Tab-separated table of C-alpha atoms in Angstrom:
chain	number	residue	atom	x	y	z
N	1	MET	CA	98.058	57.639	108.115
N	2	VAL	CA	95.021	58.641	110.157
N	3	GLY	CA	91.887	57.174	108.561
N	4	PHE	CA	93.848	54.999	106.129
N	5	LEU	CA	95.498	51.581	106.257
N	6	ASN	CA	93.975	50.541	109.557
N	7	ASN	CA	94.408	46.772	109.792
N	8	PHE	CA	96.003	46.850	106.334
N	9	ASP	CA	97.691	43.447	106.575
N	10	LYS	CA	94.375	41.706	107.152
N	11	GLN	CA	92.630	43.718	104.432
N	12	LEU	CA	95.362	42.833	101.947
N	13	SER	CA	95.192	39.108	102.713
N	14	LEU	CA	91.376	38.994	102.568
N	15	ALA	CA	91.272	40.878	99.266
N	16	TYR	CA	93.991	38.667	97.791
N	17	ASP	CA	92.289	35.420	98.802
N	18	ALA	CA	88.902	36.583	97.505
N	19	ALA	CA	90.290	37.803	94.168
N	20	LEU	CA	92.246	34.583	93.705
N	21	LYS	CA	89.167	32.470	94.434
N	22	SER	CA	86.977	34.464	92.051
N	23	GLY	CA	89.498	34.203	89.217
N	24	GLU	CA	89.933	37.974	88.933
N	25	LEU	CA	93.522	37.589	90.148
N	26	ILE	CA	95.822	35.120	88.433
N	27	PHE	CA	98.674	33.766	90.522
N	28	THR	CA	101.347	32.034	88.448
N	29	PRO	CA	103.566	29.591	90.322
N	30	SER	CA	107.221	29.921	89.417
N	31	GLU	CA	110.349	27.852	89.796
N	32	HIS	CA	113.161	29.642	91.593
N	33	PHE	CA	116.879	29.473	90.870
N	34	THR	CA	119.627	31.322	92.731
N	35	THR	CA	123.010	32.632	91.637
N	36	LYS	CA	125.690	33.691	94.113
N	37	GLU	CA	127.076	37.018	92.966
N	38	THR	CA	129.530	39.733	94.061
N	39	GLU	CA	132.367	39.265	96.521
N	40	HIS	CA	129.763	38.884	99.281
N	41	GLU	CA	128.136	35.927	97.472
N	42	ILE	CA	124.721	37.555	97.555
N	43	GLU	CA	122.040	35.123	96.377
N	44	CYS	CA	120.148	36.692	93.492
N	45	VAL	CA	116.898	35.043	92.438
N	46	ILE	CA	115.645	33.992	89.007
N	47	SER	CA	111.918	33.249	88.826
N	48	TYR	CA	111.015	30.981	85.927
N	49	ALA	CA	107.363	31.329	84.910
N	50	PRO	CA	106.719	30.289	81.282
N	51	ALA	CA	102.964	30.813	81.685
N	52	LEU	CA	103.535	34.570	81.916
N	53	SER	CA	104.805	34.681	78.344
N	54	LYS	CA	101.123	34.798	77.353
N	55	LYS	CA	100.205	37.614	79.742
N	56	PRO	CA	98.312	40.447	77.963
N	57	HIS	CA	99.870	43.915	78.002
N	58	GLY	CA	96.872	46.205	78.262
N	59	ILE	CA	95.970	45.837	74.573
N	60	LEU	CA	92.308	45.772	73.671
N	61	LEU	CA	91.479	44.288	70.272
N	62	THR	CA	88.291	45.766	68.857
N	63	VAL	CA	86.540	43.280	66.576
N	64	GLU	CA	84.187	44.534	63.880
N	65	GLN	CA	82.385	42.975	60.928
N	66	ASP	CA	84.007	43.202	57.516
N	67	PRO	CA	82.024	45.967	55.804
N	68	LYS	CA	82.663	44.512	52.335
N	69	PRO	CA	81.803	40.816	52.199
N	70	LYS	CA	82.704	39.232	48.889
N	71	PHE	CA	79.991	37.763	46.675
N	72	ASP	CA	77.600	35.646	48.718
N	73	ARG	CA	79.988	34.931	51.576
N	74	PRO	CA	78.825	36.265	54.933
N	75	SER	CA	80.771	39.044	56.528
N	76	THR	CA	83.564	37.869	58.794
N	77	PRO	CA	84.893	39.377	62.023
N	78	VAL	CA	88.106	41.325	61.509
N	79	ALA	CA	90.421	43.118	63.885
N	80	LYS	CA	89.690	46.723	63.107
N	81	LYS	CA	91.778	48.635	65.588
N	82	VAL	CA	94.002	48.172	68.587
N	83	GLU	CA	93.619	50.349	71.652
N	84	LYS	CA	95.577	50.737	74.856
N	85	ILE	CA	93.354	50.359	77.887
N	86	ASN	CA	93.872	51.658	81.417
N	87	PRO	CA	93.215	48.890	83.960
N	88	PHE	CA	93.272	51.449	86.785
N	89	LEU	CA	90.496	53.723	85.477
N	90	PRO	CA	88.146	52.165	86.140
N	91	HIS	CA	89.696	49.395	88.219
N	92	SER	CA	88.228	45.965	88.813
N	93	PRO	CA	86.310	46.055	92.140
N	94	ALA	CA	87.676	42.581	92.927
N	95	LEU	CA	91.247	43.917	92.869
N	96	TYR	CA	90.586	46.896	95.151
N	97	VAL	CA	92.071	46.643	98.651
N	98	THR	CA	91.646	50.071	100.257
N	99	ASP	CA	92.659	53.714	99.919
N	100	ALA	CA	96.234	54.623	100.785
N	101	SER	CA	95.506	58.362	100.966
N	102	GLU	CA	93.148	60.976	99.591
N	103	GLU	CA	95.038	60.760	96.276
N	104	HIS	CA	95.963	57.058	96.121
N	105	LYS	CA	94.258	53.670	96.092
N	106	ILE	CA	95.697	50.208	96.560
N	107	LEU	CA	95.003	47.542	93.948
N	108	LEU	CA	96.195	43.967	93.713
N	109	ASN	CA	98.477	43.037	90.828
N	110	LYS	CA	96.228	40.978	88.563
N	111	TYR	CA	99.087	38.846	87.215
N	112	CYS	CA	101.427	38.022	90.086
N	113	ILE	CA	104.106	35.494	90.937
N	114	VAL	CA	104.511	36.839	94.492
N	115	PRO	CA	101.436	36.530	96.731
N	116	ARG	CA	99.876	39.830	97.868
N	117	HIS	CA	101.820	41.881	95.305
N	118	TYR	CA	100.010	45.215	95.276
N	119	LEU	CA	100.048	48.592	93.523
N	120	VAL	CA	99.743	52.107	94.935
N	121	VAL	CA	97.915	53.962	92.168
N	122	THR	CA	96.945	57.612	91.750
N	123	LYS	CA	93.145	58.021	91.754
N	124	VAL	CA	93.252	60.407	88.816
N	125	PHE	CA	95.444	59.913	85.796
N	126	GLU	CA	99.042	60.981	86.200
N	127	SER	CA	101.807	59.936	83.855
N	128	GLN	CA	104.274	57.163	84.646
N	129	THR	CA	106.952	59.512	83.331
N	130	ASP	CA	106.282	62.032	86.126
N	131	PRO	CA	108.621	62.301	89.130
N	132	LEU	CA	107.363	61.056	92.463
N	133	THR	CA	105.728	63.646	94.698
N	134	PRO	CA	105.864	63.901	98.498
N	135	ASP	CA	102.308	62.500	98.541
N	136	ASP	CA	103.409	59.535	96.406
N	137	LEU	CA	106.359	58.858	98.689
N	138	MET	CA	104.280	58.980	101.837
N	139	ALA	CA	101.490	56.838	100.390
N	140	VAL	CA	103.832	53.983	99.519
N	141	TRP	CA	105.893	54.416	102.714
N	142	ASN	CA	102.773	54.142	104.867
N	143	THR	CA	101.852	50.844	103.229
N	144	LEU	CA	105.356	49.500	103.937
N	145	THR	CA	105.138	50.393	107.608
N	146	ALA	CA	101.589	48.994	107.811
N	147	LEU	CA	102.736	45.551	106.646
N	148	GLN	CA	103.120	43.457	109.777
N	149	ASP	CA	103.844	40.078	108.184
N	150	SER	CA	106.513	41.241	105.746
N	151	GLN	CA	109.231	43.387	107.270
N	152	ASP	CA	111.434	43.015	104.164
N	153	ALA	CA	108.968	44.282	101.552
N	154	VAL	CA	110.373	46.195	98.578
N	155	ALA	CA	108.568	49.109	96.937
N	156	PHE	CA	109.510	50.213	93.427
N	157	TYR	CA	108.635	52.638	90.656
N	158	ASN	CA	109.386	52.157	86.969
N	159	CYS	CA	109.616	55.708	85.653
N	160	GLY	CA	109.789	56.463	81.946
N	161	THR	CA	109.614	54.587	78.692
N	162	ARG	CA	112.848	52.583	79.152
N	163	SER	CA	112.210	51.591	82.759
N	164	GLY	CA	110.175	48.430	82.213
N	165	ALA	CA	106.817	50.078	82.972
N	166	SER	CA	103.836	48.271	81.450
N	167	GLN	CA	101.182	50.936	82.102
N	168	PRO	CA	101.243	54.706	81.439
N	169	HIS	CA	99.165	55.521	84.561
N	170	LYS	CA	101.379	56.373	87.534
N	171	HIS	CA	101.652	53.498	89.990
N	172	MET	CA	104.181	52.340	92.534
N	173	GLN	CA	104.421	48.634	93.376
N	174	VAL	CA	105.189	46.643	96.498
N	175	ILE	CA	106.173	42.984	96.819
N	176	PRO	CA	105.961	41.509	100.325
N	177	LEU	CA	108.921	39.208	100.947
N	178	GLU	CA	109.600	36.581	103.575
N	179	LYS	CA	113.319	37.325	103.690
N	180	PRO	CA	115.569	40.262	102.732
N	181	SER	CA	115.872	40.920	99.018
N	182	PRO	CA	119.303	40.586	97.362
N	183	ILE	CA	119.623	44.388	97.153
N	184	ALA	CA	118.876	44.679	100.877
N	185	GLN	CA	121.590	42.120	101.643
N	186	LEU	CA	123.997	43.938	99.333
N	187	VAL	CA	123.345	47.292	100.996
N	188	ARG	CA	123.750	45.811	104.483
N	189	GLU	CA	127.088	44.305	103.504
N	190	HIS	CA	128.231	47.565	101.942
N	191	VAL	CA	127.500	49.741	104.957
N	192	LYS	CA	129.386	47.548	107.425
N	193	ALA	CA	132.548	48.959	108.942
N	194	ARG	CA	135.711	47.252	107.695
N	195	PRO	CA	139.441	47.854	108.103
N	196	GLY	CA	140.075	51.176	106.411
N	197	LYS	CA	136.353	51.888	105.958
N	198	LYS	CA	133.943	53.502	108.386
N	199	LYS	CA	130.383	52.281	108.717
N	200	ASN	CA	127.934	54.225	106.563
N	201	ARG	CA	125.439	56.371	108.437
N	202	PRO	CA	121.906	57.595	107.607
N	203	GLY	CA	122.062	60.258	104.933
N	204	ASP	CA	125.165	58.761	103.323
N	205	ILE	CA	124.927	58.198	99.567
N	206	PHE	CA	126.895	55.469	97.822
N	207	SER	CA	126.775	52.916	94.993
N	208	VAL	CA	126.555	49.133	95.145
N	209	ALA	CA	128.037	46.436	92.927
N	210	PHE	CA	126.079	46.908	89.709
N	211	ASN	CA	128.209	47.743	86.679
N	212	CYS	CA	126.113	50.786	85.895
N	213	ILE	CA	125.352	54.132	87.486
N	214	ASN	CA	123.363	53.617	90.671
N	215	HIS	CA	122.925	55.543	93.895
N	216	VAL	CA	121.726	54.413	97.308
N	217	ILE	CA	120.954	56.497	100.378
N	218	LEU	CA	120.399	55.268	103.921
N	219	LEU	CA	117.231	56.559	105.587
N	220	PRO	CA	117.362	57.907	109.138
N	221	ASN	CA	114.751	56.971	111.695
N	222	ALA	CA	112.387	59.939	111.952
N	223	SER	CA	112.227	59.512	115.732
N	224	ASN	CA	115.956	60.258	115.898
N	225	THR	CA	115.679	63.513	113.954
N	226	ASP	CA	113.686	66.734	114.056
N	227	LYS	CA	112.324	66.045	110.551
N	228	SER	CA	109.010	64.584	109.500
N	229	GLN	CA	108.936	61.304	107.589
N	230	GLU	CA	107.722	63.197	104.526
N	231	ASP	CA	110.723	65.531	104.704
N	232	ILE	CA	113.127	62.596	105.084
N	233	LEU	CA	111.724	60.773	102.056
N	234	THR	CA	111.472	63.888	99.904
N	235	GLU	CA	115.021	65.021	100.684
N	236	ALA	CA	116.365	61.516	99.985
N	237	TYR	CA	114.532	61.367	96.649
N	238	ILE	CA	115.751	64.800	95.544
N	239	THR	CA	119.308	63.923	96.581
N	240	LEU	CA	119.220	60.727	94.518
N	241	VAL	CA	117.753	62.450	91.456
N	242	ASP	CA	120.422	65.164	91.642
N	243	ALA	CA	123.176	62.553	91.975
N	244	MET	CA	121.731	60.575	89.081
N	245	ILE	CA	121.612	63.561	86.727
N	246	MET	CA	125.146	64.580	87.676
N	247	SER	CA	126.404	61.044	87.050
N	248	ILE	CA	124.752	60.895	83.641
N	249	ARG	CA	126.367	64.203	82.689
N	250	GLU	CA	129.770	62.966	83.815
N	251	SER	CA	129.295	59.685	81.973
N	252	ALA	CA	128.333	61.517	78.789
N	253	GLU	CA	131.383	63.765	79.018
N	254	GLN	CA	133.793	60.919	79.746
N	255	GLU	CA	132.445	58.634	77.052
N	256	ASP	CA	131.927	61.456	74.544
N	257	LEU	CA	128.311	60.379	74.091
N	258	MET	CA	126.850	63.846	73.972
N	259	ASP	CA	125.914	63.678	70.265
N	260	ASN	CA	123.463	66.499	69.562
N	261	ASP	CA	121.499	66.182	72.786
N	262	GLN	CA	122.474	67.517	76.160
N	263	PRO	CA	122.131	65.276	79.214
N	264	PRO	CA	118.761	65.717	80.939
N	265	SER	CA	118.290	68.568	83.361
N	266	ALA	CA	116.012	68.501	86.376
N	267	LEU	CA	113.474	70.600	84.487
N	268	LYS	CA	113.278	68.001	81.717
N	269	LEU	CA	113.207	65.023	84.088
N	270	SER	CA	109.577	64.076	83.538
N	271	SER	CA	109.847	63.819	79.762
N	272	THR	CA	113.399	62.683	79.002
N	273	LEU	CA	114.682	60.492	81.803
N	274	ALA	CA	113.893	56.882	82.579
N	275	TYR	CA	114.931	55.292	85.847
N	276	ASN	CA	114.152	52.585	88.365
N	277	TRP	CA	113.483	53.500	91.976
N	278	LEU	CA	113.534	51.221	95.011
N	279	LEU	CA	112.444	51.767	98.608
N	280	THR	CA	112.650	49.723	101.786
N	281	LYS	CA	112.338	50.824	105.375
N	282	GLU	CA	116.150	51.069	105.475
N	283	PHE	CA	117.178	52.764	102.230
N	284	MET	CA	116.164	54.318	98.922
N	285	ALA	CA	117.904	53.632	95.594
N	286	ILE	CA	117.801	54.923	92.023
N	287	VAL	CA	119.195	53.593	88.737
N	288	PRO	CA	118.968	55.592	85.474
N	289	ARG	CA	118.031	53.532	82.432
N	290	LYS	CA	119.708	53.823	79.069
N	291	HIS	CA	118.110	50.756	77.474
N	292	GLU	CA	114.766	49.026	77.943
N	293	LYS	CA	116.123	45.555	77.230
N	294	THR	CA	119.330	43.616	77.809
N	295	HIS	CA	121.856	42.947	75.047
N	296	VAL	CA	120.623	40.577	72.350
N	297	VAL	CA	121.958	37.018	72.612
N	298	ASN	CA	120.906	34.549	69.914
N	299	GLY	CA	118.016	36.808	69.020
N	300	ILE	CA	116.817	37.062	72.636
N	301	SER	CA	116.817	39.994	75.054
N	302	LEU	CA	115.059	40.353	78.389
N	303	ASP	CA	112.845	43.089	79.756
N	304	ILE	CA	114.233	44.505	82.992
N	305	ASN	CA	112.322	46.624	85.496
N	306	SER	CA	113.165	47.859	88.992
N	307	LEU	CA	113.186	44.356	90.427
N	308	GLY	CA	116.220	43.521	88.303
N	309	PHE	CA	118.127	46.020	90.440
N	310	ALA	CA	116.693	44.409	93.542
N	311	GLY	CA	118.459	41.225	92.416
N	312	LEU	CA	115.245	39.579	91.194
N	313	VAL	CA	114.713	38.675	87.517
N	314	LEU	CA	111.836	36.959	85.740
N	315	ALA	CA	112.503	34.504	82.895
N	316	LYS	CA	109.530	33.482	80.763
N	317	THR	CA	111.230	30.985	78.451
N	318	SER	CA	113.891	28.325	78.834
N	319	LYS	CA	116.207	30.341	76.583
N	320	GLU	CA	115.820	33.423	78.770
N	321	LEU	CA	116.502	31.306	81.835
N	322	ALA	CA	119.719	29.989	80.302
N	323	ILE	CA	120.913	33.521	79.502
N	324	VAL	CA	120.303	34.769	83.065
N	325	LYS	CA	122.046	31.752	84.572
N	326	GLU	CA	125.052	32.261	82.316
N	327	LYS	CA	125.436	36.032	82.804
N	328	GLY	CA	124.127	36.471	86.330
N	329	VAL	CA	121.349	38.787	87.494
N	330	ILE	CA	123.546	41.751	88.404
N	331	ALA	CA	125.518	41.718	85.151
N	332	LEU	CA	122.346	41.300	83.114
N	333	ALA	CA	120.471	44.144	84.799
N	334	SER	CA	123.559	46.359	84.488
N	335	GLU	CA	123.384	46.095	80.692
N	336	THR	CA	120.294	48.310	80.705
N	337	GLY	CA	121.862	51.158	82.684
N	338	TYR	CA	124.520	53.780	81.991
N	339	SER	CA	127.844	52.002	82.057
N	340	ALA	CA	130.107	52.592	85.026
N	341	GLY	CA	133.022	51.704	82.740
N	342	TRP	CA	134.139	48.550	84.520
N	343	GLU	CA	133.584	46.223	81.567
N	344	LYS	CA	136.108	48.201	79.501
N	345	ARG	CA	138.962	47.437	81.891
N	346	THR	CA	141.225	44.434	81.505
N	347	PRO	CA	141.415	42.058	84.492
N	348	GLU	CA	144.822	43.560	85.323
N	349	GLN	CA	143.442	47.108	85.182
N	350	GLU	CA	140.490	46.134	87.351
N	351	GLN	CA	142.772	44.482	89.921
N	352	LYS	CA	144.988	47.583	89.992
N	353	ARG	CA	141.900	49.784	90.441
N	354	ARG	CA	140.706	47.658	93.357
N	355	GLU	CA	144.134	47.797	95.001
N	356	GLU	CA	144.240	51.582	94.616
N	357	LEU	CA	140.754	51.920	96.090
N	358	ALA	CA	141.695	49.652	98.993
N	359	ALA	CA	144.807	51.752	99.658
N	360	LEU	CA	142.758	54.948	99.481
N	361	GLU	CA	140.133	53.538	101.848
N	362	GLN	CA	142.919	52.528	104.237
N	363	GLN	CA	144.350	56.057	104.143
N	364	MET	CA	140.906	57.583	104.631
N	365	GLY	CA	140.190	55.167	107.456
N	366	ASN	CA	143.426	56.126	109.224
N	367	ALA	CA	142.696	59.821	108.711
N	368	LEU	CA	139.199	59.399	110.115
N	369	SER	CA	140.564	57.486	113.090
N	370	ILE	CA	142.994	60.333	113.806
N	371	PHE	CA	140.155	62.808	113.408
N	372	ASP	CA	137.991	60.927	115.927
N	373	ALA	CA	140.903	60.578	118.343
N	374	GLY	CA	141.628	64.300	118.095
N	375	VAL	CA	138.042	65.275	118.783
N	376	LEU	CA	137.818	62.818	121.664
N	377	ALA	CA	141.008	64.238	123.184
N	378	VAL	CA	139.545	67.745	123.035
N	379	VAL	CA	136.302	66.587	124.617
N	380	GLU	CA	138.135	64.767	127.410
N	381	THR	CA	140.232	67.887	128.077
N	382	GLU	CA	137.098	70.021	128.343
N	383	VAL	CA	135.446	67.518	130.690
N	384	VAL	CA	138.497	67.499	132.995
N	385	LEU	CA	138.646	71.291	132.998
N	386	GLY	CA	134.950	71.450	133.802
N	387	ALA	CA	135.431	69.156	136.789
N	388	TRP	CA	138.334	71.255	138.077
N	389	ILE	CA	136.343	74.437	137.763
N	390	GLU	CA	133.408	72.932	139.676
N	391	ALA	CA	135.835	71.854	142.386
N	392	GLY	CA	136.994	75.450	142.708
N	393	VAL	CA	140.635	74.666	142.114
N	394	GLU	CA	141.245	78.037	140.493
N	395	THR	CA	144.998	78.017	140.623
N	396	VAL	CA	145.177	74.569	138.990
N	397	VAL	CA	142.670	75.638	136.341
N	398	GLU	CA	144.657	78.740	135.445
N	399	ALA	CA	147.823	76.698	135.103
N	400	ALA	CA	146.130	73.910	133.151
N	401	LEU	CA	144.114	76.271	131.002
N	402	SER	CA	147.150	77.907	129.476
N	403	GLY	CA	148.501	74.500	128.405
N	404	ALA	CA	145.102	73.060	127.451
N	405	GLU	CA	144.310	75.947	125.146
N	406	THR	CA	147.522	75.307	123.269
N	407	GLU	CA	146.646	71.609	122.904
N	408	VAL	CA	143.123	72.386	121.730
N	409	ASP	CA	144.396	74.910	119.206
N	410	GLU	CA	146.795	72.350	117.816
N	411	VAL	CA	144.099	69.702	117.456
N	412	GLU	CA	141.693	72.136	115.854
N	413	THR	CA	144.313	73.236	113.364
N	414	GLU	CA	145.436	69.756	112.386
N	415	ALA	CA	142.327	67.621	112.656
N	416	VAL	CA	139.217	69.626	113.540
N	417	PRO	CA	138.911	72.723	111.383
N	418	GLY	CA	136.109	75.072	112.292
N	419	ASP	CA	134.059	75.558	115.403
N	420	LEU	CA	134.572	72.666	117.828
N	421	THR	CA	131.046	72.988	119.180
N	422	GLU	CA	129.669	72.272	115.717
N	423	VAL	CA	131.908	69.279	115.057
N	424	VAL	CA	131.632	67.314	118.295
N	425	PRO	CA	127.898	66.438	118.163
N	426	GLU	CA	128.378	64.701	114.811
N	427	VAL	CA	131.044	62.288	116.076
N	428	PRO	CA	129.520	58.845	116.824
N	429	GLY	CA	129.738	57.791	120.430
N	430	VAL	CA	130.660	61.262	121.717
């Protein structure tokens, strides 16, 4: 981050205030509604902003004179062609904040409902269907860590044609938040230790309570590892993409949805796969997209982007607002992903599944407890033996060693397979 993002918080605020005052940035106030969802009663947020229904979508209408006026009537302006414009090349100087890296610049979101919403944009054109690169990951990560006034900011990337992306030029986005997002609360609840369930640790990959394929991975603190931040982010991203592709393949096989096309491979990722990607300073998440919009209800469907899977949905009309309130944010966003199969179960089947999972977690929790106890017993035995040896009590050591080796062998066979020296350092608290 050397040479970039120095005093970024202040730069962002100054640029935002100036752009707002000049009229180059349009902030749309919104009315907020909350819905308590999941067993943890996470408060998801619906932002209602009817003014945004008139927001332009990068379409430039070229107006030309009618080349064939009739009789003595003057020629009239007609719409001759419609072009897609790139608002990032060139960008509006009023929306520029600073450079994030040699390859990225930071621009304000021209149409925002969250103050200081900004974009991390590639300086040269790259496609929004391309995977994220290590440089992309580091550029957006560095802006997150440079934000001093918003510790709960969420970064996201809408990749592919079904992801909710509005521009074809690669750009990540960041919304500074005053409190944890619903997805952050959901992840924090999920990773907590509970009876029969161990606390998740950095590097663990899991899914949260969306009824569609989704994967989340906890990020380790670079200062606690021998890896660079770039390596941590890149490995997490690759792990999530691999898990996503595998899940799509499994879903296709189980649901017999193969048709004539094979599920996407990693090599075809940039051209065939759409997904939403989320990043905070605690975790990274990915959700593959099967549909661009939600199911049609009374002729209405909603556009969903990455923020839907952060528990945040925008409604632009009163009818859209009513649909989100009725269905809930999580259920609505889940409609656009690859089904996890839950909606096909009867309430009785779902209850039975939950009971079976709870029983399995209890069994796994007991097994893990025995594992930890076994390792701890081995460690304590080694510590005692070490103290005896230092004390020079050779006869006691020889007598104890013969019995201790038997105990250690038994523990290794039953609970700690493999080399004990490799297992012990990974046990928390040991």
